[in-house]
Short mmCIF file of C-alpha atoms and ligand atoms in Angstrom, two decimals:
data_model
loop_
_atom_site.label_atom_id
_atom_site.label_comp_id
_atom_site.label_asym_id
_atom_site.label_seq_id
_atom_site.Cartn_x
_atom_site.Cartn_y
_atom_site.Cartn_z
CA MET A 1 71.03 147.10 101.34
CA LYS A 2 71.06 144.58 104.21
CA LYS A 3 71.43 141.74 101.63
CA PHE A 4 74.44 143.50 100.06
CA PHE A 5 76.06 143.90 103.44
CA ILE A 6 75.66 140.19 104.18
CA LEU A 7 77.12 139.32 100.80
CA PHE A 8 80.02 141.71 101.40
CA ILE A 9 80.72 140.09 104.79
CA ALA A 10 80.50 136.63 103.25
CA CYS A 11 82.91 137.57 100.50
CA CYS A 12 85.33 139.03 103.02
CA ALA A 13 85.18 135.82 105.04
CA LEU A 14 85.87 133.75 101.94
CA ILE A 15 88.81 135.94 100.94
CA SER A 16 90.27 135.94 104.41
CA VAL A 17 89.91 132.06 104.56
CA ASN A 18 91.61 131.77 101.15
CA ALA A 19 94.32 134.15 102.31
CA GLN A 20 94.99 131.62 105.08
CA ASN A 21 95.37 128.76 102.61
CA SER A 22 98.83 127.38 102.08
CA LYS A 23 100.04 126.41 98.63
CA ALA A 24 100.87 122.90 97.59
CA THR A 25 101.96 121.24 94.37
CA VAL A 26 101.84 117.57 93.52
CA THR A 27 103.78 116.45 90.39
CA VAL A 28 103.03 113.09 88.91
CA ASP A 29 105.26 111.48 86.29
CA THR A 30 102.59 109.61 84.27
CA GLU A 31 105.04 107.94 81.91
CA HIS A 32 107.32 105.99 84.25
CA SER A 33 105.40 103.28 86.03
CA GLN A 34 107.05 101.69 89.00
CA SER A 35 105.99 98.64 91.01
CA THR A 36 102.49 97.19 90.94
CA ILE A 37 100.42 98.25 93.97
CA SER A 38 99.15 94.81 95.09
CA LYS A 39 95.50 94.89 95.95
CA HIS A 40 96.43 92.78 98.97
CA ILE A 41 97.75 95.95 100.66
CA TYR A 42 94.05 96.61 101.27
CA GLY A 43 93.51 93.43 103.31
CA HIS A 44 91.53 92.94 106.53
CA PHE A 45 91.76 90.95 109.70
CA ALA A 46 89.03 89.21 111.74
CA GLU A 47 89.96 87.63 115.06
CA HIS A 48 87.93 85.66 117.59
CA LEU A 49 87.84 88.81 119.76
CA GLY A 50 84.87 90.63 121.26
CA SER A 51 82.07 90.83 118.70
CA CYS A 52 84.18 90.69 115.56
CA ILE A 53 83.16 87.13 114.64
CA TYR A 54 80.26 86.33 117.02
CA GLY A 55 77.56 88.96 116.75
CA GLY A 56 79.45 90.88 114.04
CA ILE A 57 80.07 88.61 111.09
CA TRP A 58 78.30 85.51 112.41
CA VAL A 59 74.81 85.83 113.87
CA GLY A 60 73.80 82.17 113.29
CA GLU A 61 71.22 80.68 111.00
CA ASP A 62 68.39 81.02 113.49
CA SER A 63 68.99 84.72 114.22
CA PRO A 64 66.14 87.22 113.67
CA ILE A 65 68.85 89.41 112.14
CA PRO A 66 68.71 88.96 108.31
CA ASN A 67 71.45 86.52 107.41
CA ILE A 68 72.83 84.30 104.66
CA ASN A 69 73.47 80.89 106.17
CA GLY A 70 74.33 82.56 109.52
CA TYR A 71 76.41 85.45 108.14
CA ARG A 72 74.93 88.94 108.72
CA LYS A 73 73.48 89.90 105.34
CA GLU A 74 73.98 93.67 105.55
CA LEU A 75 77.61 93.12 106.40
CA VAL A 76 78.10 90.68 103.54
CA ASP A 77 76.69 93.24 101.13
CA ALA A 78 78.88 96.04 102.48
CA LEU A 79 82.04 93.91 102.21
CA LYS A 80 81.23 92.75 98.69
CA ARG A 81 80.82 96.38 97.64
CA LEU A 82 84.24 97.15 99.13
CA LYS A 83 85.96 94.31 97.14
CA ILE A 84 88.19 93.35 100.05
CA PRO A 85 91.15 91.36 98.67
CA ASN A 86 91.98 89.14 101.60
CA LEU A 87 90.94 88.34 105.15
CA ARG A 88 93.28 87.18 107.90
CA TRP A 89 91.88 84.74 110.53
CA PRO A 90 91.58 83.39 113.31
CA GLY A 91 94.03 85.79 115.07
CA GLY A 92 96.06 87.51 116.39
CA CYS A 93 96.92 86.16 119.76
CA PHE A 94 93.97 83.82 119.44
CA ALA A 95 95.71 81.94 116.62
CA ASP A 96 98.42 80.51 118.84
CA GLU A 97 95.84 78.99 121.19
CA TYR A 98 93.50 77.82 118.47
CA HIS A 99 93.20 74.07 117.72
CA TRP A 100 91.49 73.84 114.38
CA MET A 101 90.11 70.35 114.90
CA ASP A 102 87.84 71.74 117.63
CA GLY A 103 86.17 73.88 114.98
CA ILE A 104 84.99 71.23 112.52
CA GLY A 105 82.13 68.71 112.47
CA PRO A 106 78.61 69.17 113.82
CA ARG A 107 78.46 72.48 115.69
CA SER A 108 76.62 71.07 118.69
CA GLN A 109 79.43 68.56 119.28
CA ARG A 110 82.36 70.91 119.05
CA PRO A 111 84.40 71.24 122.22
CA LYS A 112 84.43 74.60 124.02
CA MET A 113 87.53 76.56 125.09
CA ILE A 114 88.41 79.68 127.05
CA ASN A 115 89.38 82.69 125.02
CA THR A 116 92.13 83.57 127.46
CA HIS A 117 93.36 86.66 125.59
CA TRP A 118 90.10 88.35 124.99
CA GLY A 119 87.91 88.64 128.03
CA GLY A 120 88.18 85.05 129.22
CA VAL A 121 84.88 84.25 127.54
CA THR A 122 83.84 80.81 126.40
CA GLU A 123 84.53 80.09 122.78
CA ASP A 124 82.12 77.45 121.49
CA ASN A 125 83.98 76.91 118.17
CA SER A 126 80.80 77.32 116.17
CA PHE A 127 82.76 79.45 113.68
CA GLY A 128 85.53 77.26 112.44
CA THR A 129 87.39 76.39 109.22
CA HIS A 130 84.31 75.70 107.10
CA GLU A 131 82.52 78.79 108.33
CA PHE A 132 85.55 80.96 107.68
CA LEU A 133 86.34 79.61 104.24
CA ASP A 134 82.68 79.67 103.15
CA PHE A 135 82.50 83.26 104.33
CA CYS A 136 85.54 84.13 102.19
CA GLU A 137 83.78 82.61 99.17
CA LEU A 138 80.61 84.54 99.98
CA ILE A 139 82.31 87.91 100.15
CA GLU A 140 84.72 86.95 97.29
CA THR A 141 87.96 87.46 99.15
CA GLU A 142 91.12 85.37 99.55
CA PRO A 143 91.63 83.73 102.91
CA TYR A 144 94.80 84.30 104.95
CA ILE A 145 95.02 81.68 107.68
CA CYS A 146 97.33 82.09 110.64
CA GLY A 147 98.42 78.74 112.07
CA ASN A 148 99.32 77.89 115.69
CA VAL A 149 103.00 77.72 116.50
CA GLY A 150 102.85 78.90 120.15
CA SER A 151 100.83 76.05 121.62
CA GLY A 152 100.34 73.79 118.57
CA THR A 153 102.40 71.17 116.85
CA VAL A 154 103.99 70.73 113.46
CA GLU A 155 101.64 67.75 112.85
CA GLU A 156 98.56 69.82 113.66
CA MET A 157 99.44 72.58 111.29
CA SER A 158 100.48 70.20 108.56
CA LYS A 159 97.17 68.34 108.83
CA TRP A 160 95.22 71.64 108.65
CA VAL A 161 96.83 72.36 105.27
CA GLU A 162 96.03 68.84 104.11
CA TYR A 163 92.42 69.10 105.33
CA ILE A 164 91.79 72.35 103.48
CA THR A 165 93.70 71.90 100.27
CA PHE A 166 94.20 68.21 99.34
CA ASP A 167 92.04 66.90 96.56
CA GLY A 168 92.91 63.14 96.67
CA GLU A 169 92.31 60.29 99.10
CA SER A 170 93.84 61.04 102.48
CA PRO A 171 92.68 60.89 106.13
CA MET A 172 92.33 64.67 106.32
CA ALA A 173 90.74 65.17 102.87
CA ASN A 174 88.29 62.36 103.70
CA LEU A 175 87.41 63.99 107.00
CA ARG A 176 86.73 67.23 105.16
CA ARG A 177 84.39 65.41 102.82
CA GLN A 178 82.65 63.79 105.81
CA ASN A 179 82.09 67.27 107.07
CA GLY A 180 80.30 68.29 103.90
CA ARG A 181 82.94 69.85 101.68
CA GLU A 182 83.81 67.68 98.67
CA LYS A 183 86.29 69.91 96.82
CA PRO A 184 89.24 71.47 98.59
CA TRP A 185 89.52 75.18 99.05
CA LYS A 186 92.31 77.25 97.65
CA VAL A 187 94.30 78.94 100.39
CA ARG A 188 97.47 80.76 99.42
CA PHE A 189 98.32 83.01 102.34
CA TRP A 190 99.50 81.02 105.34
CA GLY A 191 100.90 82.56 108.53
CA VAL A 192 103.30 80.41 110.55
CA GLY A 193 102.31 81.80 113.91
CA ASN A 194 101.55 85.29 115.13
CA GLU A 195 103.48 87.66 117.36
CA ASN A 196 105.90 84.95 118.31
CA TRP A 197 108.03 87.39 120.26
CA GLY A 198 105.00 87.90 122.60
CA CYS A 199 101.58 86.19 122.92
CA GLY A 200 102.59 83.68 120.26
CA GLY A 201 105.17 81.95 122.51
CA ASN A 202 107.54 84.62 123.88
CA MET A 203 110.34 83.32 121.68
CA THR A 204 113.64 84.84 120.66
CA ALA A 205 114.21 85.63 117.06
CA GLU A 206 116.81 82.84 116.83
CA PHE A 207 114.51 80.24 118.36
CA TYR A 208 111.53 81.24 116.26
CA ALA A 209 113.58 81.17 113.08
CA ASP A 210 114.40 77.51 113.77
CA GLN A 211 110.77 76.74 114.67
CA TYR A 212 109.61 78.49 111.47
CA ARG A 213 111.85 76.22 109.38
CA ARG A 214 110.35 73.11 111.05
CA TYR A 215 106.76 74.18 110.70
CA ALA A 216 107.13 75.52 107.17
CA THR A 217 108.77 72.28 105.96
CA TYR A 218 105.56 70.33 106.62
CA CYS A 219 103.15 72.87 105.20
CA ARG A 220 102.91 71.23 101.81
CA ASN A 221 101.68 72.39 98.40
CA TYR A 222 98.78 70.00 97.57
CA SER A 223 96.66 69.60 94.45
CA GLY A 224 97.94 72.70 92.69
CA ASN A 225 97.54 74.94 95.74
CA ARG A 226 100.74 76.94 96.29
CA LEU A 227 101.19 78.30 99.80
CA PHE A 228 102.56 81.78 100.29
CA LYS A 229 104.15 81.29 103.71
CA ILE A 230 104.37 84.25 105.99
CA ALA A 231 106.78 84.20 108.94
CA GLY A 232 105.83 85.93 112.21
CA GLY A 233 107.73 89.14 111.97
CA PRO A 234 109.03 91.92 114.24
CA ASN A 235 107.26 93.94 116.82
CA VAL A 236 107.41 97.55 115.63
CA ALA A 237 111.11 98.60 115.49
CA ASP A 238 112.66 95.27 116.47
CA TYR A 239 115.20 95.34 113.61
CA HIS A 240 117.15 92.47 115.15
CA TRP A 241 114.20 90.17 114.49
CA THR A 242 114.04 91.08 110.85
CA GLU A 243 117.78 90.62 110.50
CA ILE A 244 117.70 87.14 112.08
CA LEU A 245 114.67 85.96 110.11
CA MET A 246 116.21 87.13 106.82
CA LYS A 247 119.57 85.57 107.72
CA ASN A 248 118.44 82.27 109.22
CA VAL A 249 115.32 81.59 107.15
CA GLY A 250 115.76 83.65 103.98
CA GLY A 251 113.84 83.82 100.75
CA ARG A 252 113.65 80.09 99.90
CA MET A 253 111.45 79.09 102.81
CA MET A 254 109.34 82.18 103.35
CA GLN A 255 107.44 84.35 100.92
CA GLY A 256 106.47 86.96 103.46
CA LEU A 257 107.62 88.45 106.76
CA SER A 258 105.01 90.18 108.87
CA LEU A 259 105.24 93.51 110.69
CA LEU A 260 102.99 94.76 113.44
CA TYR A 261 102.52 98.39 114.37
CA TYR A 262 99.56 100.02 116.13
CA THR A 263 99.05 103.81 116.45
CA VAL A 264 98.37 104.61 120.08
CA PRO A 265 97.90 108.36 120.75
CA ARG A 266 99.05 108.31 124.40
CA THR A 267 100.47 105.33 126.30
CA TRP A 268 99.52 101.68 126.46
CA ALA A 269 98.11 102.27 129.98
CA ASP A 270 95.89 105.13 128.88
CA LYS A 271 95.68 105.11 125.14
CA GLY A 272 93.29 108.03 124.71
CA SER A 273 89.68 108.14 123.57
CA ALA A 274 88.47 107.39 120.04
CA THR A 275 86.24 110.45 119.90
CA VAL A 276 87.14 112.80 122.78
CA PHE A 277 90.48 114.38 121.95
CA ASP A 278 91.83 117.84 121.26
CA LEU A 279 93.94 119.09 118.30
CA ASP A 280 97.18 118.39 120.14
CA GLU A 281 96.20 114.76 120.59
CA TYR A 282 95.06 114.61 116.99
CA SER A 283 98.42 115.90 115.82
CA VAL A 284 100.38 113.45 117.94
CA THR A 285 98.26 110.62 116.52
CA MET A 286 99.07 111.67 112.99
CA GLN A 287 102.72 112.08 113.83
CA LYS A 288 102.68 108.51 115.13
CA ALA A 289 100.96 107.42 111.96
CA PHE A 290 103.81 108.81 109.83
CA TYR A 291 106.17 106.63 111.86
CA MET A 292 104.99 103.75 109.61
CA GLU A 293 107.13 105.35 106.89
CA GLU A 294 110.32 104.91 109.00
CA LEU A 295 109.43 101.42 110.06
CA VAL A 296 108.71 100.19 106.51
CA THR A 297 111.84 101.90 105.20
CA LYS A 298 114.16 100.48 107.88
CA HIS A 299 112.81 96.95 107.76
CA SER A 300 112.93 97.02 103.96
CA ASN A 301 116.52 98.15 104.02
CA ILE A 302 117.48 95.09 106.09
CA MET A 303 115.46 92.85 103.83
CA ASP A 304 117.17 94.42 100.75
CA ARG A 305 120.60 93.25 102.05
CA TYR A 306 119.51 89.60 102.12
CA ASP A 307 117.02 89.71 99.31
CA PRO A 308 117.88 92.37 96.72
CA GLN A 309 115.34 90.80 94.25
CA LYS A 310 112.60 91.54 96.75
CA ARG A 311 111.25 88.01 96.74
CA VAL A 312 110.06 88.21 100.33
CA ALA A 313 107.11 90.55 100.87
CA LEU A 314 106.83 92.76 103.93
CA VAL A 315 103.35 91.89 105.25
CA VAL A 316 102.03 94.60 107.58
CA ASP A 317 99.37 92.29 108.82
CA GLU A 318 98.32 94.25 111.89
CA TRP A 319 98.05 97.99 111.71
CA GLY A 320 95.59 100.71 112.77
CA THR A 321 94.59 102.80 115.77
CA TRP A 322 94.24 101.40 119.29
CA TYR A 323 92.32 103.55 121.82
CA ASN A 324 90.68 103.04 125.16
CA VAL A 325 87.58 100.92 124.79
CA GLU A 326 84.23 102.83 124.68
CA PRO A 327 83.05 103.55 128.18
CA GLY A 328 80.95 100.75 129.66
CA THR A 329 82.15 98.08 127.23
CA ASN A 330 84.18 94.95 128.11
CA PRO A 331 87.88 95.97 128.24
CA GLY A 332 88.80 92.63 126.72
CA PHE A 333 86.64 93.26 123.65
CA LEU A 334 88.55 96.24 122.23
CA TYR A 335 85.43 98.00 120.95
CA GLN A 336 86.15 101.55 119.84
CA GLN A 337 84.42 104.26 117.80
CA ASN A 338 85.98 105.52 114.59
CA SER A 339 86.18 109.17 113.56
CA LEU A 340 87.45 111.25 110.67
CA ARG A 341 90.86 111.05 112.34
CA ASP A 342 90.89 107.29 111.70
CA ALA A 343 90.04 107.78 108.05
CA LEU A 344 92.84 110.32 107.57
CA LEU A 345 95.26 107.96 109.35
CA ALA A 346 94.20 105.01 107.21
CA ALA A 347 94.72 107.11 104.07
CA VAL A 348 98.23 108.18 105.26
CA ASN A 349 99.06 104.48 105.74
CA PHE A 350 97.71 103.54 102.33
CA ASN A 351 99.92 106.19 100.71
CA ILE A 352 102.92 104.85 102.61
CA PHE A 353 102.13 101.26 101.59
CA ASN A 354 101.53 102.27 97.99
CA ASN A 355 104.80 104.15 97.80
CA HIS A 356 106.63 101.10 99.19
CA SER A 357 104.72 98.59 97.08
CA ASP A 358 107.94 97.08 95.77
CA ARG A 359 108.34 95.50 99.25
CA VAL A 360 104.97 95.92 101.02
CA ARG A 361 102.69 93.58 99.18
CA ILE A 362 100.14 92.58 101.81
CA ALA A 363 98.65 94.57 104.74
CA ASN A 364 95.76 93.98 107.06
CA ILE A 365 93.95 96.56 109.09
CA ALA A 366 93.00 95.50 112.62
CA GLN A 367 90.22 94.66 112.59
CA MET A 368 87.25 94.32 110.31
CA VAL A 369 84.17 94.56 112.54
CA ASN A 370 83.59 95.92 116.07
CA VAL A 371 87.28 95.70 117.13
CA LEU A 372 89.95 98.39 117.06
CA GLN A 373 89.97 100.43 113.81
CA ALA A 374 86.90 98.75 112.41
CA ILE A 375 85.38 99.54 109.01
CA ILE A 376 82.00 98.31 110.28
CA LEU A 377 80.28 98.63 113.67
CA THR A 378 77.18 96.65 114.59
CA LYS A 379 74.67 96.83 117.40
CA ASP A 380 71.90 94.24 117.51
CA ASP A 381 70.38 94.32 114.06
CA LYS A 382 71.94 97.71 113.12
CA LEU A 383 75.12 98.28 111.17
CA LEU A 384 77.07 101.37 110.32
CA LEU A 385 80.00 102.09 107.99
CA THR A 386 82.83 104.02 109.67
CA PRO A 387 84.90 106.81 108.10
CA THR A 388 87.67 104.19 107.66
CA TYR A 389 85.33 102.14 105.46
CA TYR A 390 85.07 105.11 103.10
CA ALA A 391 88.81 105.64 103.10
CA PHE A 392 89.17 102.07 101.84
CA GLU A 393 86.53 102.65 99.20
CA MET A 394 88.27 105.79 97.93
CA TYR A 395 91.58 103.90 97.50
CA ASN A 396 90.06 100.97 95.61
CA ARG A 397 91.26 102.34 92.30
CA HIS A 398 94.86 101.72 93.32
CA HIS A 399 94.27 97.93 93.47
CA ASP A 400 96.79 96.29 91.16
CA ALA A 401 97.58 99.57 89.40
CA SER A 402 101.11 100.75 88.62
CA LEU A 403 102.67 103.15 91.08
CA LEU A 404 103.68 106.45 89.52
CA PRO A 405 106.64 108.55 90.69
CA THR A 406 105.12 111.48 92.60
CA ARG A 407 106.68 114.56 94.21
CA PHE A 408 105.07 117.20 96.28
CA SER A 409 105.82 120.49 97.93
CA ALA A 410 103.78 121.76 100.81
CA GLU A 411 104.25 123.65 104.05
CA GLU A 412 105.04 121.38 106.98
CA TYR A 413 102.58 121.25 109.82
CA VAL A 414 104.10 122.57 113.03
CA LEU A 415 103.45 120.59 116.16
CA GLY A 416 105.14 122.06 119.23
CA ASN A 417 108.85 121.73 118.53
CA ASP A 418 108.24 119.21 115.80
CA LYS A 419 107.12 119.39 112.23
CA ILE A 420 105.19 116.72 110.41
CA PRO A 421 104.21 116.58 106.76
CA SER A 422 100.84 118.26 106.18
CA LEU A 423 100.39 116.35 102.99
CA SER A 424 100.49 112.67 102.10
CA VAL A 425 100.24 111.53 98.47
CA SER A 426 100.39 108.51 96.17
CA SER A 427 99.39 107.98 92.59
CA SER A 428 98.98 105.14 90.16
CA LYS A 429 97.91 104.31 86.59
CA ASN A 430 95.56 101.57 85.67
CA GLU A 431 95.49 99.45 82.50
CA ALA A 432 93.09 101.87 80.84
CA GLY A 433 95.73 104.64 81.33
CA GLU A 434 93.64 106.47 83.93
CA VAL A 435 95.65 108.17 86.69
CA THR A 436 94.47 108.05 90.27
CA ILE A 437 95.95 110.59 92.74
CA THR A 438 95.09 110.27 96.43
CA VAL A 439 96.01 113.21 98.67
CA VAL A 440 95.52 113.74 102.38
CA ASN A 441 95.60 117.16 103.96
CA VAL A 442 96.60 116.24 107.52
CA ASP A 443 96.49 119.83 108.77
CA PRO A 444 93.31 120.15 110.89
CA VAL A 445 92.99 123.92 110.29
CA LYS A 446 94.56 125.06 107.07
CA SER A 447 93.24 124.37 103.61
CA MET A 448 95.61 124.23 100.64
CA ASP A 449 95.48 125.75 97.21
CA MET A 450 96.48 122.64 95.41
CA THR A 451 97.93 122.20 91.94
CA CYS A 452 98.30 118.70 90.58
CA VAL A 453 100.68 118.62 87.62
CA LEU A 454 100.67 115.64 85.30
CA ARG A 455 103.90 115.22 83.43
CA GLY A 456 103.53 113.35 80.14
CA GLY A 457 100.33 112.25 78.41
CA ASN A 458 97.46 114.43 77.44
CA TYR A 459 94.73 114.49 80.05
CA ARG A 460 91.32 116.04 79.47
CA SER A 461 88.95 115.27 82.29
CA CYS A 462 89.03 114.80 86.04
CA GLU A 463 86.64 113.36 88.60
CA GLY A 464 87.09 113.68 92.31
CA THR A 465 85.78 112.36 95.60
CA ILE A 466 86.35 113.97 98.96
CA LEU A 467 86.00 112.82 102.55
CA THR A 468 86.03 115.45 105.22
CA SER A 469 83.84 116.81 107.99
CA GLY A 470 83.51 119.80 110.34
CA LYS A 471 85.61 118.38 113.08
CA VAL A 472 88.40 115.74 113.20
CA ASN A 473 86.47 113.80 115.78
CA ASP A 474 83.23 113.63 113.80
CA HIS A 475 81.98 110.06 113.54
CA ASN A 476 79.01 107.96 112.46
CA THR A 477 76.63 106.68 115.11
CA PHE A 478 73.68 104.29 114.95
CA GLU A 479 71.39 107.36 115.32
CA LYS A 480 73.31 109.41 112.72
CA PRO A 481 75.10 106.93 110.53
CA MET A 482 75.86 109.33 107.63
CA THR A 483 77.68 112.14 109.45
CA VAL A 484 81.00 111.39 107.75
CA LYS A 485 80.66 110.11 104.19
CA PRO A 486 82.34 110.90 100.89
CA GLU A 487 81.03 113.48 98.46
CA ILE A 488 81.57 113.95 94.74
CA MET A 489 83.66 117.07 93.93
CA SER A 490 82.13 119.14 91.17
CA GLY A 491 83.72 121.54 88.74
CA LEU A 492 87.17 119.90 88.43
CA ARG A 493 88.89 120.66 85.14
CA VAL A 494 92.17 119.73 83.51
CA VAL A 495 93.87 122.72 81.96
CA ASN A 496 97.26 122.15 80.29
CA ASN A 497 97.66 118.87 82.20
CA GLU A 498 97.05 120.61 85.53
CA VAL A 499 94.15 120.28 87.99
CA LYS A 500 93.69 123.08 90.50
CA PHE A 501 91.42 122.87 93.48
CA THR A 502 91.08 123.70 97.16
CA LEU A 503 92.09 120.81 99.42
CA PRO A 504 90.21 121.51 102.67
CA ALA A 505 91.87 121.02 106.04
CA LYS A 506 91.55 117.40 107.37
CA SER A 507 90.44 115.88 104.11
CA ILE A 508 91.15 113.02 101.77
CA VAL A 509 90.71 113.59 98.04
CA CYS A 510 90.84 110.95 95.33
CA LEU A 511 91.23 112.30 91.81
CA VAL A 512 90.79 110.24 88.69
CA VAL A 513 92.35 111.92 85.68
CA LYS A 514 91.62 110.62 82.16
O1 AHR B 601 94.53 92.92 117.16
C1 AHR B 601 94.54 92.65 118.53
C2 AHR B 601 95.83 91.99 118.98
O2 AHR B 601 96.91 92.82 118.75
C3 AHR B 601 96.18 90.74 118.24
O3 AHR B 601 95.52 89.61 118.72
C4 AHR B 601 97.66 90.64 118.50
O4 AHR B 601 98.32 89.95 117.47
C5 AHR B 601 98.09 92.03 118.66
O5 AHR B 601 98.81 92.26 119.81
#
């Protein structure tokens, strides 16, 4: 009798929860492929900042931490599994103070410098051009180098390109050989300065556009290496910057224009904590994440006027969350935890980038290890994968697939006097004809009764992966590293080209329909 009563209560609870569910429909047109979703939208960024490079990626050859030629082995393995498409380096603000010649040759003889932006610590230049490019080879990713415009010279940048990419006899190519690398590297993505409206020189758009033209002229294509030159772009909603760059530089001299936008829950003076926040703060954070849609749309509209063929890519090469640093850590090191909220936010951004993949063709989360919205955190010899790592993993199937037209209907999520979308979606088809649909239920409380409708084709099976957790601030720690991790969804079926399932509150689901 008691057992029956418990069962009755449990059923009532289930029914009442379902009664709370909202309804949502996603409709995917599987027969009209749009732009290709470049895998480079899933790029990363590693700056000489805090323990991103030193202690994170690079532990040194003599470290007791297991390493491959100085690179942390466990991290190398995790990055290889993730198939990261490109890695931006050496900054950030650091890039415009970095003199690459200080980072080559025998490590013990390399000059030291002050890392003025990030904690005023001494940079010993032991991780330089060779270390970075060898690391890219090791983790099988494409390098994206950001050159120094702010405090460098045209000659310095031009020689860096020659050093890295020239195959013949030349002073720089010979110097590279002397330093142990016979063959040149291939480096396509080349940033001509960073944040040139701020830490990269405090320039006006007009002045920077002229500087860009000078610098870009002397960044040559050597030995079959074709540079994809990326101009330092606007700060968030500085549409004037985009206008001037498109007008004064245009599509002949630049292949990409960067865009920077960080999601800060509160203010720059008190950004909010990575893990201690209430539902209101969660909602504001997600609302600010959706602002990326407006930014990308408005910058793209300006670019369309000058470049209707969409030759110039919008390169969102710094995005992610920026919180107060973890208590007790160096404020200059930007070390923050990473919760389910970050994963949801990453997934919303991915859907925005996918849906704008005709223009957004490269993006880089800030940053890869131990800094800002990191996919990996390390402590001594320990390493953990954050919820954001898993969001990247779940979106891997979109790499270089064709975007599919996708509509959805869902209740909006009410936030004070505002409403924000409760759902974020994108879908794509790969060469094998498999359809991937990624959906995010942003609502922290309400689950959705979801119907995915596939228009066209004849689909028979569906696999799903879900990332969610009990609370939006759940996160992985070194003591409990598997608190937030993806799970396989069981029991998904395709009936008449439709897949029905419950999309829990605060969750990301990736469906693969065949
Ligand atoms: O990612 C941290 C910093 O944010 C970068 O160095 C800079 O470009 C931006 O302001």
